[in-house]
mmCIF file of C-alpha atoms in Angstrom:
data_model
loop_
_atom_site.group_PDB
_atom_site.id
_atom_site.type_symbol
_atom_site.label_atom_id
_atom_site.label_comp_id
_atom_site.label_asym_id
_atom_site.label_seq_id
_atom_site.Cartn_x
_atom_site.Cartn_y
_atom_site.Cartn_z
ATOM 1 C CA UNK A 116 35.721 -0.522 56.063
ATOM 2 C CA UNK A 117 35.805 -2.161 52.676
ATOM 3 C CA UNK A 118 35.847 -5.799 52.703
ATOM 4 C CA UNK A 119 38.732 -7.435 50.459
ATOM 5 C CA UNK A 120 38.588 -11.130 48.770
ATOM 6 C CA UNK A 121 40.463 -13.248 50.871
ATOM 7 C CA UNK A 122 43.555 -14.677 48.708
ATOM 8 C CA UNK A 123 46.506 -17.401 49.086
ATOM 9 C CA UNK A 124 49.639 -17.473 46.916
ATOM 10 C CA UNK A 125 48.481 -21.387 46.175
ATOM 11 C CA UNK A 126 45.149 -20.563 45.513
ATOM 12 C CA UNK A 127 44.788 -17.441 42.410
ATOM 13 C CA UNK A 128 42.117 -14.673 42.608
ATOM 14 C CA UNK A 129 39.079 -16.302 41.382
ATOM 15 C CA UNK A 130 38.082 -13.955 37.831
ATOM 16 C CA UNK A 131 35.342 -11.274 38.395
ATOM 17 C CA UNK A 132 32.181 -12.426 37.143
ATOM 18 C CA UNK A 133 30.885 -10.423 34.574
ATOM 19 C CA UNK A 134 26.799 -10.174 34.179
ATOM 20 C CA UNK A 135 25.318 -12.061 31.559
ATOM 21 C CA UNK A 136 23.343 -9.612 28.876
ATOM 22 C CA UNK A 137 19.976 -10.238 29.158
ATOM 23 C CA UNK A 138 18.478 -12.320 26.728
ATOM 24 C CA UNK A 139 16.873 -10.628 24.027
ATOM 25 C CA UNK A 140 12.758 -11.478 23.413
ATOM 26 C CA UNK A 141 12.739 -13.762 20.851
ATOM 27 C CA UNK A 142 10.919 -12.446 17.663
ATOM 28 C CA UNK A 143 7.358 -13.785 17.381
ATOM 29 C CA UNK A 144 6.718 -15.154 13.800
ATOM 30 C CA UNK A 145 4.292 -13.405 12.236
ATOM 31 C CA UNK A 146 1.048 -14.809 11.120
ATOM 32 C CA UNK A 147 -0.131 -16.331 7.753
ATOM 33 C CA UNK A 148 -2.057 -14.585 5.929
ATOM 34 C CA UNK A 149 -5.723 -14.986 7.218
ATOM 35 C CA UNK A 150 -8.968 -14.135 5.413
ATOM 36 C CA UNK A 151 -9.086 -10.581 7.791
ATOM 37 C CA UNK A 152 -5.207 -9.693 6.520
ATOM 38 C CA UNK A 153 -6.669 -10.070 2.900
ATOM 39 C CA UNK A 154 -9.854 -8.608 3.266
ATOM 40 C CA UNK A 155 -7.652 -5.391 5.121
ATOM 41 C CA UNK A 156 -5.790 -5.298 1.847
ATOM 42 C CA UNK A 157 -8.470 -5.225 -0.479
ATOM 43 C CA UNK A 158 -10.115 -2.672 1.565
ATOM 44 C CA UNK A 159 -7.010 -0.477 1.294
ATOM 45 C CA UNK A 160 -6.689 -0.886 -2.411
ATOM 46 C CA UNK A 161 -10.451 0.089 -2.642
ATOM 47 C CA UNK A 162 -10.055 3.175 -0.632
ATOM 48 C CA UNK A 163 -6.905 4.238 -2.310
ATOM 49 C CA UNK A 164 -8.239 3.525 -5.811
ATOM 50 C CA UNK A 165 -11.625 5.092 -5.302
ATOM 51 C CA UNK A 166 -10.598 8.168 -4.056
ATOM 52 C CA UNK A 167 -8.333 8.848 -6.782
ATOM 53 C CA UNK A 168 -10.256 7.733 -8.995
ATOM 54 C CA UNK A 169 -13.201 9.782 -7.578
ATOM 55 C CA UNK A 170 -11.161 13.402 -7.379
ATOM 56 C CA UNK A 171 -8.738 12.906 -10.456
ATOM 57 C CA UNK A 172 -11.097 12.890 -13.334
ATOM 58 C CA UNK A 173 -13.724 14.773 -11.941
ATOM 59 C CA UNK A 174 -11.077 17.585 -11.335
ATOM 60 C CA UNK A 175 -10.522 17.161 -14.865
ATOM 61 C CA UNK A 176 -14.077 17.005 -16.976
ATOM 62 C CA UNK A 177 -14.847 20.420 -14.710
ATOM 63 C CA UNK A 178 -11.763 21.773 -15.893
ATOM 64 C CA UNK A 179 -12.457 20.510 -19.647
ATOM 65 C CA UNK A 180 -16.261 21.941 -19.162
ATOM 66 C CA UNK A 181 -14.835 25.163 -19.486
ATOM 67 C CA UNK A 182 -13.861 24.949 -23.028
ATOM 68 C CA UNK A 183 -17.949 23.983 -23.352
ATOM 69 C CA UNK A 184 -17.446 20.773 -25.381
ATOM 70 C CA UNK A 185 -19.084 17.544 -24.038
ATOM 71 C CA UNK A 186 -16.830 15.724 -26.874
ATOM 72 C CA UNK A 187 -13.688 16.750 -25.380
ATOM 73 C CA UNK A 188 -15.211 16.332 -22.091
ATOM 74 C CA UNK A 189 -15.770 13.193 -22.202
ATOM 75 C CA UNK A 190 -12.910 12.045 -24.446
ATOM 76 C CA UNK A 191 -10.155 13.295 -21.895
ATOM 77 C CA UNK A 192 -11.866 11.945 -19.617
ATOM 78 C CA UNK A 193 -11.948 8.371 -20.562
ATOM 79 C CA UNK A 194 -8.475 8.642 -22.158
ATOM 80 C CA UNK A 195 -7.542 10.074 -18.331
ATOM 81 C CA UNK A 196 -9.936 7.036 -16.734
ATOM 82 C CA UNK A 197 -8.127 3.996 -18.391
ATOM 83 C CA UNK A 198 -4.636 5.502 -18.327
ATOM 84 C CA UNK A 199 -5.280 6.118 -14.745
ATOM 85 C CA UNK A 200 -6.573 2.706 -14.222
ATOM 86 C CA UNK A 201 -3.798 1.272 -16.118
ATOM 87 C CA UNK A 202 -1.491 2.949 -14.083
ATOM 88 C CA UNK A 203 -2.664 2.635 -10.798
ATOM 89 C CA UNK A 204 -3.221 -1.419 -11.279
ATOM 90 C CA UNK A 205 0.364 -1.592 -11.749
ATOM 91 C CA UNK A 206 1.440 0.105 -9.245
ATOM 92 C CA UNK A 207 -0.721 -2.066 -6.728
ATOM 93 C CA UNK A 208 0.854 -4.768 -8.786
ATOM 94 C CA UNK A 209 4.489 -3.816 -8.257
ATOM 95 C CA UNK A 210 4.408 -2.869 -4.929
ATOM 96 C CA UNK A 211 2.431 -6.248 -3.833
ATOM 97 C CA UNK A 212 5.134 -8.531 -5.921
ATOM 98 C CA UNK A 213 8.416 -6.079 -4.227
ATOM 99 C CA UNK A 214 6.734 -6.135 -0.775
ATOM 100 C CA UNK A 215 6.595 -10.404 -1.319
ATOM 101 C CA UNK A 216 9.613 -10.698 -2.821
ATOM 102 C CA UNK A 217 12.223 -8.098 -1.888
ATOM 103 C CA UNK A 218 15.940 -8.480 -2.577
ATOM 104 C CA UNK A 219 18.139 -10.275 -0.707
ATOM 105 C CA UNK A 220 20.998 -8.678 0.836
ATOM 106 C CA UNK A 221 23.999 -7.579 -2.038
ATOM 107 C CA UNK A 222 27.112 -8.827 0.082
ATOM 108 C CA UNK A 223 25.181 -12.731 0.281
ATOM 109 C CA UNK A 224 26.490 -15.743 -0.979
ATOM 110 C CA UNK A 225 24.801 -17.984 -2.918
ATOM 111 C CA UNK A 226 24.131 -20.450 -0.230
ATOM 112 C CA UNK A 227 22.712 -17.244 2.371
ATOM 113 C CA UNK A 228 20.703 -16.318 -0.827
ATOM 114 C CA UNK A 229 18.915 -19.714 -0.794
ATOM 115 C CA UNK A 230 18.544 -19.503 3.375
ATOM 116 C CA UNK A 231 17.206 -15.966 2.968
ATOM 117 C CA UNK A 232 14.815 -16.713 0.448
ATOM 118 C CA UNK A 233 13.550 -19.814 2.219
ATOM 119 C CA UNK A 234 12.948 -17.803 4.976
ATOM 120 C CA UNK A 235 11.471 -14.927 3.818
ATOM 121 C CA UNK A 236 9.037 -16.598 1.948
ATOM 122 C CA UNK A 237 8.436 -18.881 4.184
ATOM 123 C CA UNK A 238 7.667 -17.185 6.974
ATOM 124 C CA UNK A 239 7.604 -13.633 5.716
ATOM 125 C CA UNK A 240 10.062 -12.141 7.916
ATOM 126 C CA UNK A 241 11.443 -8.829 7.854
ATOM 127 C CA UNK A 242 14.782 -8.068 6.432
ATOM 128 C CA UNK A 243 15.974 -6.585 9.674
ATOM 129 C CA UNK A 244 15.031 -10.027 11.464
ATOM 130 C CA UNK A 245 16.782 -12.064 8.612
ATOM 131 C CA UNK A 246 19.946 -10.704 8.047
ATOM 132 C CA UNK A 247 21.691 -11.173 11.088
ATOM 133 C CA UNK A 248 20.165 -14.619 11.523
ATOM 134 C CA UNK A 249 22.200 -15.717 8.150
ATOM 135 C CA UNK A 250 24.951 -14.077 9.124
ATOM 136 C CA UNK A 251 25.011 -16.496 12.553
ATOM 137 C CA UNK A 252 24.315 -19.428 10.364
ATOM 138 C CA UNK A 253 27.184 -19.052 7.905
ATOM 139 C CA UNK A 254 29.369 -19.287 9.978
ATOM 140 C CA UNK A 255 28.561 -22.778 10.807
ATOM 141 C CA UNK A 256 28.507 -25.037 7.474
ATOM 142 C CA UNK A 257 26.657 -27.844 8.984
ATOM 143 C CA UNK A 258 24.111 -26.195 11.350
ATOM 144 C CA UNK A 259 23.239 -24.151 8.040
ATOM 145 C CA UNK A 260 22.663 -27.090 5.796
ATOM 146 C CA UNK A 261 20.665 -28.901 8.977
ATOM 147 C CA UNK A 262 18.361 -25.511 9.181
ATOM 148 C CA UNK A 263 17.790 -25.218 4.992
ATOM 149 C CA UNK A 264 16.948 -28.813 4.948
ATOM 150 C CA UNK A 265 14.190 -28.123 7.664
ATOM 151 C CA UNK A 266 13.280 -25.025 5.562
ATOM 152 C CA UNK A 267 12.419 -26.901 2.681
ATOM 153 C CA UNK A 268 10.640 -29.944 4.256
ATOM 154 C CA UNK A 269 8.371 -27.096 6.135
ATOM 155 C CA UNK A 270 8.127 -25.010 2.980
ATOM 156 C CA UNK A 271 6.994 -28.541 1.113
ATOM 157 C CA UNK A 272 4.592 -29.018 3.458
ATOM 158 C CA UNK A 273 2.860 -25.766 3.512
ATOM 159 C CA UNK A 274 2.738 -25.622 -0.388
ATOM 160 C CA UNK A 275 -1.027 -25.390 -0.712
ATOM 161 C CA UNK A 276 -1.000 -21.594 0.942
ATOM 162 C CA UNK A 277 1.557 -20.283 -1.902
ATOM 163 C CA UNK A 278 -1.634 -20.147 -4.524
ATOM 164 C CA UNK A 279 -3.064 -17.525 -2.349
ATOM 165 C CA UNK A 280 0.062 -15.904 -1.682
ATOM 166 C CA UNK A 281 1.026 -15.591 -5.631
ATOM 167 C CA UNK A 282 -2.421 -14.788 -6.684
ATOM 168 C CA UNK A 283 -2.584 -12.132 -4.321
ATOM 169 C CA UNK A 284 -0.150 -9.459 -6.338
ATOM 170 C CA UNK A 285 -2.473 -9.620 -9.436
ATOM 171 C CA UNK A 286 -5.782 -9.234 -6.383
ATOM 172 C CA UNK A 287 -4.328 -6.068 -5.730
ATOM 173 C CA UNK A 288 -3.661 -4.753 -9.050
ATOM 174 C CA UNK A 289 -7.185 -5.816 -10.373
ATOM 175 C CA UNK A 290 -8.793 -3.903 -7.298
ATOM 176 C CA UNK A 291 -6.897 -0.959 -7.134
ATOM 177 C CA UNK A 292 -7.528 -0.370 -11.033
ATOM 178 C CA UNK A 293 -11.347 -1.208 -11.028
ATOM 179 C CA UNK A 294 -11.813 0.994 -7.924
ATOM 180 C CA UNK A 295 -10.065 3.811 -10.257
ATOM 181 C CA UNK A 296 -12.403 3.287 -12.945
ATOM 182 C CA UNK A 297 -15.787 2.848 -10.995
ATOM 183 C CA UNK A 298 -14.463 6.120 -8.612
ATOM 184 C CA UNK A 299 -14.062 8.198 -12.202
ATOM 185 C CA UNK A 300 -16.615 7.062 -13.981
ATOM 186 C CA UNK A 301 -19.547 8.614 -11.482
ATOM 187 C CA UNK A 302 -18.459 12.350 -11.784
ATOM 188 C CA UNK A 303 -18.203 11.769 -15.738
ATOM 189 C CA UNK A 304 -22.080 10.027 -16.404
ATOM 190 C CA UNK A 305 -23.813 13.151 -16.713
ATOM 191 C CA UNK A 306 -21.841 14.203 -20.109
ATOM 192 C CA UNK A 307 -22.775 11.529 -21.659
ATOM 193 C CA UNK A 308 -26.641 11.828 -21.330
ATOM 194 C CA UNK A 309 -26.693 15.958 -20.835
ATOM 195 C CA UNK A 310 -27.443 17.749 -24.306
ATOM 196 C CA UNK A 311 -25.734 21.271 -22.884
ATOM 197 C CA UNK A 312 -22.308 20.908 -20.819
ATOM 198 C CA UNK A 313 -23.103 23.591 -18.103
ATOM 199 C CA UNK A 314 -26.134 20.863 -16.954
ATOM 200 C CA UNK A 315 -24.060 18.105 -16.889
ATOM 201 C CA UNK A 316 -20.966 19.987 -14.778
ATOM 202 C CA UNK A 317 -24.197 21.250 -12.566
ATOM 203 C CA UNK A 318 -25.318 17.710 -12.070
ATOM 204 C CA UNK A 319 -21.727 16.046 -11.982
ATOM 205 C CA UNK A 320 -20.934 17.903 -9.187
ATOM 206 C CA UNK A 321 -23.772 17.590 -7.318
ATOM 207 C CA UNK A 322 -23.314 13.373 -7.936
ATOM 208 C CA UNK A 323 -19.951 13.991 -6.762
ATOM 209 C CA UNK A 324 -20.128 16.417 -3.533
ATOM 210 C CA UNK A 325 -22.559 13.241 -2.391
ATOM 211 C CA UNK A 326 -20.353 10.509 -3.114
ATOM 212 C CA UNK A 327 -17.438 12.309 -1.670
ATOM 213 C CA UNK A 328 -19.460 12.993 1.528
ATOM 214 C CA UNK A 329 -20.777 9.305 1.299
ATOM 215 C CA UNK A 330 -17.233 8.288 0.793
ATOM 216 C CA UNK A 331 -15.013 9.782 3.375
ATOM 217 C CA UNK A 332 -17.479 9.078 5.731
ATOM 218 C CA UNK A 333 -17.891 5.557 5.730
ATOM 219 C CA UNK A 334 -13.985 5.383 4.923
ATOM 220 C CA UNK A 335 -12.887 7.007 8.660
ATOM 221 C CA UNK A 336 -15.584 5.601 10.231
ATOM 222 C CA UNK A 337 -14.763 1.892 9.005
ATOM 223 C CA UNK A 338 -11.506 2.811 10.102
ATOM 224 C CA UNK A 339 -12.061 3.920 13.675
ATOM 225 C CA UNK A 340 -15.793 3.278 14.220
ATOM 226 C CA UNK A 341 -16.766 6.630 15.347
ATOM 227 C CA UNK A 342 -19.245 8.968 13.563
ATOM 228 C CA UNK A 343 -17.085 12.252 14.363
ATOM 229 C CA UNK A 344 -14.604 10.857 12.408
ATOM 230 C CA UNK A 345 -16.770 9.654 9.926
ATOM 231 C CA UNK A 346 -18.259 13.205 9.925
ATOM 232 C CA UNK A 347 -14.480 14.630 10.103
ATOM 233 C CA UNK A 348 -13.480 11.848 6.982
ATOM 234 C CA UNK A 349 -16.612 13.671 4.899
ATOM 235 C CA UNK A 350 -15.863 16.945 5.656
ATOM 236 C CA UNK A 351 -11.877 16.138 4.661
ATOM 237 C CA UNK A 352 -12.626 14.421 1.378
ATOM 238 C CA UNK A 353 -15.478 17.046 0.232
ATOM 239 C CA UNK A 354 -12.921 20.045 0.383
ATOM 240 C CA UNK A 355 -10.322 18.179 -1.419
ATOM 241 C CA UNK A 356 -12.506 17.041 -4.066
ATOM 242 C CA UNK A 357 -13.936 20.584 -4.445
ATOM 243 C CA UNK A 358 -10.454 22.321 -4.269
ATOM 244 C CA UNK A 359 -9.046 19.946 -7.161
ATOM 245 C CA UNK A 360 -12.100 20.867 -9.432
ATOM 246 C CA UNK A 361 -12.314 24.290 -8.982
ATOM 247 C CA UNK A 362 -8.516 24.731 -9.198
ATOM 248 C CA UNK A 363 -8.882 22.687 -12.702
ATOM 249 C CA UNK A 364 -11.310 24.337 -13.961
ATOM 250 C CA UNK A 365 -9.819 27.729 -13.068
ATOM 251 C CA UNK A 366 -6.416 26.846 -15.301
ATOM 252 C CA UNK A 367 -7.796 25.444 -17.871
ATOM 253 C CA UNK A 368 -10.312 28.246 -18.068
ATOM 254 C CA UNK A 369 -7.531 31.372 -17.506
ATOM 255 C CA UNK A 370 -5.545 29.420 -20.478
ATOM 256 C CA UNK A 371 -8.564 29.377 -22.798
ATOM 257 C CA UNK A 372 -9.184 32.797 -22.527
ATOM 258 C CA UNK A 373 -5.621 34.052 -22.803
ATOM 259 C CA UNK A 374 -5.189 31.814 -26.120
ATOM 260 C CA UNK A 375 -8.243 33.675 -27.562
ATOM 261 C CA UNK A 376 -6.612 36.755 -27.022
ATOM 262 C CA UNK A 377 -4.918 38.743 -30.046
#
């Protein structure tokens, strides 16, 4: 038989309890940056730039060895190297500067713009974290001015670790672009000392099928510390390489010949 609250007319039916929601896990702050977070980064930009630096022109001088210049070998191929560098540092450079600085939310006031910033930088939380935190804040005039104040006496106290933080933008644009150039200029050193072009597209791609192989495997296996995917990283980069040259040279070959046609 169902049991029923007892109830008097003096005395109202106490309110059904409702269950509280349970509390949410507070987000942990993430860490500043440490010497391992940077040296992860400029390992990453090395990889990145390397690689591309290391299959991009060497795609291109095979394809150029077709027309059997080393002039325009390895003219296009330095005019490729430095735009490539050029273009690659920036990009490191952009995406370091947007990732640090990102934009604040469009529907912010001037006052959550300043909160947001403060902690963002700060503390380098994530948008998804920061939002809704402003939101609680501005709704309360003085509990927000109380929490920017603390902001800004923490951020003034912790000054000495924003040199690292804005020099790190420019660290990423340097490395990315000199890995580039160092990664493209190995497959293109044999046309400058080789007197025929076939010998120096013979010996630039046997420089490069070892550096790839060297390459990819010390890239996977830094990555997970096992030499089957070191051997698997090798394997991965070598075919790659090797497609993107002989593709090249392929084109740029079929195009020659069908120009010399009457």
């Amino acid at each position: 038989m169902p049991s029923t609250a007892e109830t008097t007319p003096l005395l109202p039916s106490s309110p059904e309890r409702q269950k509280p929601w349970p509390p949410k896990p507070a987000a942990a702050l993430p860490p500043k940056p440490s010497p391992t977070m940077d040296l992860h980064d400029t390992l990453h930009h090395v990889i990145i730039g390397f690689s591309d630096g290391l299959t991009v022109p060497f795609a291109l001088t095979a394809g150029l060895s077709s027309l059997g210049s080393s002039r325009l070998v390895v003219l296009g191929g330095l005019a490729e190297l430095f735009s490539g560098m050029i273009s690659m540092g920036l990009g490191a450079y952009l995406a370091a500067v947007t990732e640090r600085n990102p934009p604040p939310p469009a529907a912010a006031t001037a006052q959550d713009d300043d909160l947001y910033s403060l902690l963002r930088e700060g503390y380098d939380l994530s948008p998804a974290v920061v939002r809704p935190l402003v939101e609680e804040l501005s709704r309360d005039a003085s509990l927000s001015q109380r929490f920017r104040e603390h902001l800004v006496r923490d951020k003034s106290s912790s000054r000495h670790h924003s040199s690292s933080s804005d020099s790190r933008p420019c660290l990423a644009g340097l490395t990315m672009g000199t890995s580039y150039f160092v990664g493209g200029l190995i497959p293109m050193l044999p046309y400058f000392f080789a007197a025929r072009v076939r010998d120096a597209l013979l010996v630039s791609v046997g420089v490069t099928v070892v550096t790839l192989l060297a390459f990819g495997y010390v890239k996977d296996y830094l990555a997970v510390r096992s030499h089957r995917a070191g051997c698997w990283g090798a394997l991965q980069t070598l075919v790659v390489g090797v497609l993107a040259a002989g593709i090249s040279y392929g084109i740029v070959r079929a195009l020659d010949a069908s120009r010399g046609e009457p």
